[in-house]
Short mmCIF file of C-alpha atoms and ligand atoms in Angstrom, two decimals:
data_model
loop_
_atom_site.label_atom_id
_atom_site.label_comp_id
_atom_site.label_asym_id
_atom_site.label_seq_id
_atom_site.Cartn_x
_atom_site.Cartn_y
_atom_site.Cartn_z
CA MET A 1 100.17 31.12 202.91
CA GLU A 2 101.54 32.20 206.24
CA LYS A 3 102.58 29.44 208.60
CA LYS A 4 100.44 29.22 211.74
CA LEU A 5 102.70 29.46 214.75
CA PRO A 6 102.12 27.29 217.80
CA THR A 7 101.67 28.72 221.26
CA ILE A 8 104.27 27.70 223.82
CA GLU A 9 103.29 28.41 227.38
CA ILE A 10 105.90 28.17 230.13
CA ILE A 11 104.51 28.08 233.63
CA GLU A 12 107.33 29.81 235.45
CA LYS A 13 106.24 28.87 238.94
CA TYR A 14 106.54 25.16 238.01
CA CYS A 15 109.79 25.35 236.05
CA LYS A 16 112.80 24.09 238.04
CA GLY A 17 115.37 25.05 235.45
CA CYS A 18 116.59 21.56 234.58
CA HIS A 19 117.51 22.51 230.96
CA ILE A 20 115.93 19.33 229.52
CA CYS A 21 113.51 21.15 227.18
CA VAL A 22 116.20 23.55 225.99
CA GLU A 23 118.82 20.88 225.34
CA PHE A 24 116.64 18.37 223.50
CA CYS A 25 114.54 20.70 221.34
CA PRO A 26 115.59 19.63 217.83
CA THR A 27 115.33 23.15 216.42
CA LYS A 28 116.67 25.18 219.35
CA VAL A 29 113.48 27.12 220.01
CA LEU A 30 114.03 27.46 223.73
CA GLU A 31 116.65 29.00 225.99
CA MET A 32 117.26 29.46 229.69
CA LYS A 33 116.57 32.93 231.02
CA GLY A 34 118.05 32.89 234.47
CA PHE A 35 116.60 29.86 236.19
CA VAL A 36 113.58 29.33 233.94
CA ALA A 37 113.05 28.22 230.37
CA SER A 38 111.82 30.73 227.84
CA VAL A 39 110.98 30.91 224.14
CA LYS A 40 113.72 32.35 221.97
CA ASN A 41 112.75 31.45 218.42
CA LEU A 42 109.09 30.44 218.05
CA GLU A 43 109.27 30.46 214.23
CA ALA A 44 111.58 27.43 214.33
CA CYS A 45 109.16 25.26 216.32
CA ILE A 46 108.16 22.11 214.45
CA LYS A 47 105.52 21.16 217.06
CA CYS A 48 107.20 17.85 217.82
CA MET A 49 106.00 18.14 221.45
CA GLN A 50 109.23 16.67 222.82
CA CYS A 51 109.73 19.57 225.23
CA GLU A 52 106.25 19.14 226.67
CA LEU A 53 106.62 15.35 226.92
CA ARG A 54 110.02 15.51 228.62
CA CYS A 55 109.47 18.38 231.02
CA PRO A 56 109.42 16.60 234.42
CA ASP A 57 107.60 19.52 235.99
CA PHE A 58 104.45 20.05 233.89
CA ALA A 59 105.88 23.50 233.13
CA ILE A 60 105.67 23.66 229.36
CA LYS A 61 102.66 23.39 227.09
CA VAL A 62 102.70 23.46 223.32
CA SER A 63 99.47 24.08 221.42
CA ALA A 64 99.55 23.74 217.65
CA MET B 1 97.20 20.13 221.24
CA ALA B 2 98.77 20.31 224.67
CA PHE B 3 97.70 17.34 226.76
CA ASP B 4 95.45 18.25 229.70
CA TYR B 5 97.23 16.71 232.68
CA ASP B 6 95.33 18.89 235.16
CA LYS B 7 92.25 16.72 234.69
CA TYR B 8 94.04 13.91 236.54
CA ILE B 9 96.02 15.85 239.14
CA ARG B 10 94.72 16.72 242.59
CA PRO B 11 94.11 20.47 242.68
CA GLY B 12 96.88 22.51 244.29
CA LYS B 13 99.42 19.67 244.35
CA LEU B 14 101.88 21.07 241.82
CA PRO B 15 104.74 21.87 241.81
CA HIS B 16 105.76 18.41 242.95
CA ILE B 17 108.59 17.70 245.41
CA TRP B 18 111.00 16.06 242.96
CA CYS B 19 114.38 17.68 242.30
CA PRO B 20 115.15 19.58 239.07
CA GLY B 21 115.59 17.04 236.28
CA CYS B 22 114.39 14.03 238.29
CA GLY B 23 112.79 11.63 235.81
CA HIS B 24 109.96 10.64 238.14
CA GLY B 25 107.91 13.56 236.79
CA ILE B 26 108.40 12.34 233.22
CA VAL B 27 107.18 8.89 234.23
CA MET B 28 104.16 10.34 236.04
CA LYS B 29 103.18 12.19 232.87
CA GLY B 30 103.52 9.00 230.83
CA LEU B 31 101.34 7.14 233.31
CA ILE B 32 98.68 9.85 233.12
CA ARG B 33 98.61 9.68 229.31
CA ALA B 34 98.35 5.88 229.46
CA ILE B 35 95.47 6.07 231.94
CA ASP B 36 93.78 8.54 229.60
CA THR B 37 94.29 6.25 226.59
CA CYS B 38 92.89 3.28 228.50
CA GLY B 39 89.94 5.37 229.68
CA LEU B 40 90.31 4.25 233.30
CA GLU B 41 87.77 5.75 235.67
CA LYS B 42 89.01 7.59 238.74
CA ASN B 43 86.67 5.78 241.10
CA ASN B 44 87.55 2.39 239.70
CA THR B 45 91.32 2.77 239.67
CA ALA B 46 93.67 2.33 242.62
CA ILE B 47 97.24 3.60 242.47
CA VAL B 48 99.39 2.06 245.18
CA SER B 49 102.95 2.79 246.31
CA GLY B 50 105.46 2.06 249.04
CA ILE B 51 107.98 4.62 250.30
CA GLY B 52 110.59 6.68 248.47
CA CYS B 53 110.74 9.66 246.14
CA ALA B 54 109.14 7.57 243.37
CA SER B 55 106.51 6.34 245.79
CA ARG B 56 105.30 9.90 246.34
CA LEU B 57 103.68 9.72 242.91
CA PRO B 58 100.15 8.58 243.91
CA GLY B 59 99.74 11.62 246.16
CA TYR B 60 99.54 13.84 243.07
CA LEU B 61 96.93 11.81 241.23
CA ASP B 62 93.20 12.27 241.57
CA PHE B 63 92.36 8.54 241.80
CA CYS B 64 91.88 6.08 244.65
CA THR B 65 95.41 6.12 246.04
CA LEU B 66 97.34 4.28 248.73
CA HIS B 67 100.76 5.36 250.02
CA THR B 68 101.76 2.39 252.17
CA ALA B 69 104.82 1.04 254.00
CA HIS B 70 108.29 0.71 252.44
CA GLY B 71 108.36 -2.19 249.98
CA ARG B 72 104.76 -3.18 250.63
CA ALA B 73 102.96 -1.74 247.60
CA ALA B 74 102.45 -5.23 246.14
CA ALA B 75 101.04 -6.58 249.39
CA PHE B 76 98.51 -3.76 249.80
CA ALA B 77 97.66 -3.79 246.11
CA THR B 78 97.00 -7.53 246.28
CA GLY B 79 94.55 -6.85 249.10
CA VAL B 80 92.74 -4.23 247.02
CA LYS B 81 92.55 -6.51 243.98
CA MET B 82 91.29 -9.50 246.01
CA ALA B 83 88.59 -7.40 247.67
CA LYS B 84 87.59 -5.65 244.45
CA PRO B 85 88.68 -7.72 241.43
CA GLU B 86 86.87 -5.33 239.08
CA MET B 87 89.19 -2.46 240.04
CA ASN B 88 92.18 -1.44 237.93
CA VAL B 89 95.21 -1.60 240.21
CA ILE B 90 98.47 0.15 239.36
CA LEU B 91 101.57 -0.03 241.56
CA VAL B 92 104.38 2.51 241.39
CA GLY B 93 107.70 2.82 243.18
CA GLY B 94 111.47 2.92 243.05
CA ASP B 95 114.08 0.22 242.55
CA GLY B 96 114.96 0.25 246.25
CA ASP B 97 111.35 -0.05 247.37
CA GLY B 98 110.57 -2.78 244.85
CA THR B 99 113.68 -4.95 244.74
CA ALA B 100 115.28 -4.60 248.20
CA ILE B 101 112.81 -4.45 251.08
CA GLY B 102 109.91 -5.20 248.72
CA GLY B 103 111.64 -7.88 246.65
CA ASN B 104 109.71 -10.70 248.26
CA HIS B 105 106.31 -9.14 247.63
CA PHE B 106 107.38 -8.33 244.09
CA ILE B 107 108.34 -11.88 243.09
CA HIS B 108 105.20 -13.39 244.58
CA ALA B 109 102.92 -10.93 242.82
CA CYS B 110 104.69 -12.02 239.61
CA ARG B 111 104.29 -15.71 240.48
CA ARG B 112 100.59 -15.38 241.19
CA ASN B 113 100.02 -13.41 237.99
CA ILE B 114 97.60 -11.04 239.70
CA ASP B 115 96.00 -8.75 237.12
CA MET B 116 97.79 -5.53 238.12
CA THR B 117 100.41 -3.25 236.55
CA TYR B 118 103.65 -2.40 238.33
CA ILE B 119 105.74 0.58 237.23
CA ILE B 120 109.26 0.56 238.68
CA MET B 121 111.27 3.75 238.37
CA ASN B 122 114.83 2.46 238.39
CA ASN B 123 117.25 5.27 239.18
CA ASN B 124 119.84 2.82 240.55
CA ILE B 125 119.81 4.25 244.07
CA TYR B 126 117.85 5.11 247.22
CA GLY B 127 117.16 8.72 246.34
CA MET B 128 114.97 9.78 249.23
CA THR B 129 117.31 8.79 252.04
CA GLY B 130 120.45 10.30 250.57
CA GLY B 131 121.89 7.87 248.06
CA GLN B 132 122.52 4.49 249.67
CA PHE B 133 123.12 1.71 247.11
CA SER B 134 120.19 -0.43 246.05
CA PRO B 135 120.09 -3.91 244.49
CA CYS B 136 119.99 -2.06 241.15
CA THR B 137 123.15 0.00 241.66
CA PRO B 138 125.62 -1.04 238.95
CA THR B 139 128.87 -2.77 239.93
CA GLY B 140 131.55 -0.20 240.60
CA ALA B 141 129.15 2.72 241.02
CA LYS B 142 129.39 5.03 244.00
CA ALA B 143 126.71 5.47 246.61
CA SER B 144 126.88 6.95 250.10
CA THR B 145 127.29 3.39 251.41
CA THR B 146 129.73 2.31 248.68
CA PRO B 147 132.17 5.24 248.60
CA TYR B 148 134.88 3.00 247.10
CA GLY B 149 132.62 1.50 244.45
CA ASN B 150 129.84 -1.07 244.68
CA PRO B 151 131.15 -4.66 244.68
CA ASP B 152 127.70 -6.19 244.05
CA PRO B 153 126.22 -7.10 240.68
CA ALA B 154 122.88 -5.38 239.97
CA PHE B 155 119.53 -7.05 239.51
CA ASP B 156 118.09 -7.06 236.01
CA ILE B 157 114.51 -6.17 237.03
CA ALA B 158 112.99 -7.42 233.77
CA LYS B 159 114.72 -10.80 234.00
CA LEU B 160 113.76 -11.07 237.64
CA ALA B 161 110.12 -10.41 236.77
CA ILE B 162 110.11 -12.89 233.89
CA GLY B 163 111.81 -15.54 236.02
CA ALA B 164 109.31 -15.02 238.81
CA GLY B 165 106.34 -15.46 236.46
CA ALA B 166 105.15 -12.00 235.36
CA THR B 167 103.25 -12.37 232.10
CA PHE B 168 104.05 -8.97 230.58
CA VAL B 169 107.42 -7.30 231.01
CA ALA B 170 108.60 -4.11 229.32
CA ARG B 171 111.33 -1.54 229.73
CA GLY B 172 111.60 2.09 228.75
CA THR B 173 113.58 5.14 229.83
CA ALA B 174 112.80 8.61 231.13
CA TYR B 175 114.52 10.02 228.03
CA HIS B 176 112.23 8.15 225.62
CA ALA B 177 109.11 9.94 226.83
CA THR B 178 106.81 9.05 223.92
CA GLN B 179 107.43 5.35 224.51
CA ILE B 180 106.54 5.45 228.23
CA ASP B 181 102.77 5.79 227.78
CA LYS B 182 102.72 3.21 225.00
CA LEU B 183 104.40 0.60 227.20
CA ILE B 184 102.21 1.42 230.20
CA THR B 185 99.07 1.33 228.04
CA GLU B 186 99.95 -2.13 226.78
CA ALA B 187 100.76 -3.24 230.32
CA ILE B 188 97.41 -2.00 231.68
CA GLN B 189 95.54 -3.72 228.86
CA HIS B 190 97.35 -7.01 229.48
CA LYS B 191 95.39 -9.48 231.60
CA GLY B 192 97.82 -10.65 234.28
CA PHE B 193 100.74 -9.20 236.24
CA SER B 194 102.55 -6.67 234.08
CA VAL B 195 105.83 -4.98 234.94
CA VAL B 196 107.17 -1.84 233.29
CA GLU B 197 110.66 -0.84 234.32
CA ILE B 198 111.57 2.74 233.46
CA LEU B 199 115.29 3.52 233.57
CA ASP B 200 115.33 6.79 235.42
CA ASP B 201 117.76 9.40 236.68
CA CYS B 202 118.49 10.74 240.14
CA PRO B 203 120.79 13.70 239.52
CA THR B 204 120.87 14.61 243.21
CA THR B 205 122.16 11.45 244.86
CA TYR B 206 123.42 9.30 241.96
CA GLY B 207 124.51 11.73 239.27
CA ARG B 208 126.77 13.86 241.39
CA ARG B 209 128.60 10.91 242.91
CA ASN B 210 129.05 9.17 239.59
CA LYS B 211 130.62 11.94 237.55
CA PHE B 212 127.57 13.06 235.65
CA LYS B 213 128.08 16.79 235.28
CA SER B 214 124.43 17.54 234.67
CA VAL B 215 120.91 16.24 234.22
CA ILE B 216 121.56 16.43 230.47
CA GLU B 217 124.49 14.01 230.76
CA MET B 218 122.25 11.58 232.63
CA MET B 219 119.55 11.90 229.97
CA ASN B 220 122.13 11.36 227.23
CA ARG B 221 123.29 8.21 228.96
CA LEU B 222 119.71 6.87 228.91
CA LYS B 223 119.45 7.80 225.25
CA ASP B 224 122.70 6.01 224.37
CA VAL B 225 122.32 2.90 226.49
CA ALA B 226 118.83 1.95 225.25
CA VAL B 227 118.45 -0.40 222.29
CA PRO B 228 114.95 -1.37 221.11
CA VAL B 229 114.47 -5.17 221.10
CA LYS B 230 113.80 -5.19 217.36
CA ALA B 231 117.03 -3.33 216.58
CA ALA B 232 118.95 -5.64 218.90
CA GLU B 233 118.03 -8.67 216.79
CA LYS B 234 120.27 -7.36 214.04
CA MET B 235 123.18 -6.49 216.34
CA THR B 236 126.20 -8.59 217.33
CA ALA B 237 127.03 -9.48 220.92
CA GLU B 238 129.90 -7.05 220.67
CA GLN B 239 127.64 -4.20 219.56
CA LEU B 240 125.26 -4.98 222.40
CA GLN B 241 127.99 -4.78 225.02
CA GLY B 242 126.90 -2.34 227.75
CA LYS B 243 123.50 -1.72 226.11
CA ILE B 244 120.10 -2.26 227.73
CA LEU B 245 117.13 -3.63 225.78
CA THR B 246 113.94 -1.57 225.68
CA GLY B 247 110.40 -2.24 224.49
CA VAL B 248 108.14 -5.19 225.24
CA LEU B 249 110.52 -7.90 226.42
CA TYR B 250 108.09 -10.67 227.30
CA LYS B 251 104.43 -11.54 226.95
CA GLU B 252 102.41 -14.69 227.61
CA GLU B 253 98.82 -15.62 228.45
CA ARG B 254 98.33 -17.54 231.67
CA PRO B 255 95.40 -17.87 234.13
CA ASN B 256 95.36 -14.91 236.51
CA TYR B 257 94.98 -15.02 240.25
CA THR B 258 91.60 -13.37 240.80
CA ASP B 259 89.91 -15.56 238.18
CA GLU B 260 91.44 -18.69 239.71
CA TYR B 261 90.49 -17.56 243.20
CA ALA B 262 86.90 -17.00 242.10
CA LYS B 263 86.85 -20.69 241.13
CA VAL B 264 88.07 -21.63 244.60
CA ILE B 265 85.26 -19.55 246.12
CA ALA B 266 82.72 -21.26 243.83
CA ARG B 267 84.03 -24.71 244.80
CA ALA B 268 83.85 -23.88 248.50
CA LYS B 269 80.20 -22.77 248.32
C1 TPP C 1 110.90 0.00 256.93
C2 TPP C 1 111.64 1.17 256.36
N1 TPP C 1 112.97 1.07 256.15
C3 TPP C 1 113.65 2.09 255.63
C4 TPP C 1 113.02 3.25 255.30
C5 TPP C 1 113.81 4.41 254.74
N2 TPP C 1 113.63 4.62 253.35
C6 TPP C 1 112.74 5.52 252.89
S1 TPP C 1 112.72 5.65 251.21
C7 TPP C 1 113.97 4.49 251.09
C8 TPP C 1 114.54 4.12 249.74
C9 TPP C 1 113.83 4.64 248.57
O1 TPP C 1 114.51 4.31 247.38
P1 TPP C 1 113.77 3.95 246.05
O2 TPP C 1 112.63 3.05 246.32
O3 TPP C 1 114.78 3.45 245.09
O4 TPP C 1 113.11 5.32 245.56
P2 TPP C 1 113.74 6.73 245.17
O5 TPP C 1 113.75 7.53 246.44
O6 TPP C 1 115.10 6.50 244.61
O7 TPP C 1 112.79 7.26 244.18
C10 TPP C 1 114.35 4.04 252.35
C11 TPP C 1 115.43 3.04 252.55
C12 TPP C 1 111.63 3.33 255.53
N3 TPP C 1 110.93 4.43 255.21
N4 TPP C 1 110.97 2.28 256.05
S1 SF4 C 2 107.54 21.39 220.22
FE1 SF4 C 2 109.50 20.52 219.51
S2 SF4 C 2 110.34 22.09 218.19
FE2 SF4 C 2 108.73 23.10 219.37
S3 SF4 C 2 109.80 23.96 221.15
FE3 SF4 C 2 109.08 21.93 221.74
S4 SF4 C 2 110.81 20.56 221.34
FE4 SF4 C 2 111.19 22.47 220.22
S1 SF4 C 3 112.05 20.92 231.08
FE1 SF4 C 3 110.45 21.95 232.29
S2 SF4 C 3 111.36 22.28 234.31
FE2 SF4 C 3 113.04 21.80 232.90
S3 SF4 C 3 113.75 23.81 232.20
FE3 SF4 C 3 112.24 23.10 230.70
S4 SF4 C 3 110.28 23.99 231.39
FE4 SF4 C 3 111.73 24.14 233.10
S1 SF4 C 4 116.60 12.67 245.44
FE1 SF4 C 4 116.79 11.73 243.42
S2 SF4 C 4 114.98 10.42 243.22
FE2 SF4 C 4 114.58 11.87 244.89
S3 SF4 C 4 113.50 13.59 243.93
FE3 SF4 C 4 115.68 14.10 243.97
S4 SF4 C 4 116.46 13.42 242.00
FE4 SF4 C 4 114.48 12.41 242.30
#
């Protein structure tokens, strides 16, 4: 069966580019693209929600 | 499923004013999740603050909110609770606001055991005014007013609260985001004065002066320094050197102020 991928939404106008989500994602799903976070490798996401919980700026939403 | 924070935020208020990587936003999210878990109603919940970056928090939340004078959150909150004992009252603020100018109000709210919850975001500095040292700045650390290193010892906010009579005291960190709402939930549900200290980061005025190269280094410090109380029981004094205990540090049941005051009112009638 094919694995259902989560949706990761990054609200660019809220993102302040702090790197927290990128650095602490356990499976390196995210990267910085210029000053904002972006999704690099969605397949690797384990839906742990740590990026959403730690983003100080309400800029990242993960939906399983 | 992504948590719906928007439900609790005043429309049009985001993005907030806090600097990139400032932990205050992480704490605000934890508070929102805790409020959601406790099912607190907007019209029956007051969120009260003093002055500072941390104290800007209530302005974002769609509840009954009070942004008062520097250090006076506890005084105003006490007024709200006495007038409307049925209301849920939550105080928020920084270490400077709560332990320097507001230290007196803080200890007396603890002593009276008023049924309110106080969340102190301890970033070890006065962030808003440019990085003057606070009573929570560690010995040796640099601030704009201690350019050669701070000679003072820092307050341990949790010990201060316990000593002054708070009946629930917990500590978490901005790094340990999942724990924040659990601690705040337990604090809100506790009957009596509850204090939750969150070790926080101010990259702008503390980090830069104290050789943290980035927000990530500050977050890693929070990750490394925290030891859960349970884990600490199995550690030696040597292993605990330089560590800070996290989790629920103290809990007791004791008559609370509004209940006792209601008895005074009944006696006077
Ligand atoms: C009576 C009074 N004194 C001084 C100030 C200036 N002042 C504003 S915020 C602040 C310190 C805030 O520090 P803290 O509470 O630690 O919060 P942070 O900004 O670090 O989040 C000070 C001294 C003031 N507003 N009012
Ligand atoms: S949910 Fe977890 S694994 Fe997925 S992007 Fe966020 S931090 Fe990484
Ligand atoms: S944690 Fe939030 S604000 Fe920081 S880089 Fe990631 S999305 Fe942007
Ligand atoms: S000055 Fe410090 S406390 Fe204030 S918003 Fe910036 S990082 Fe946060």
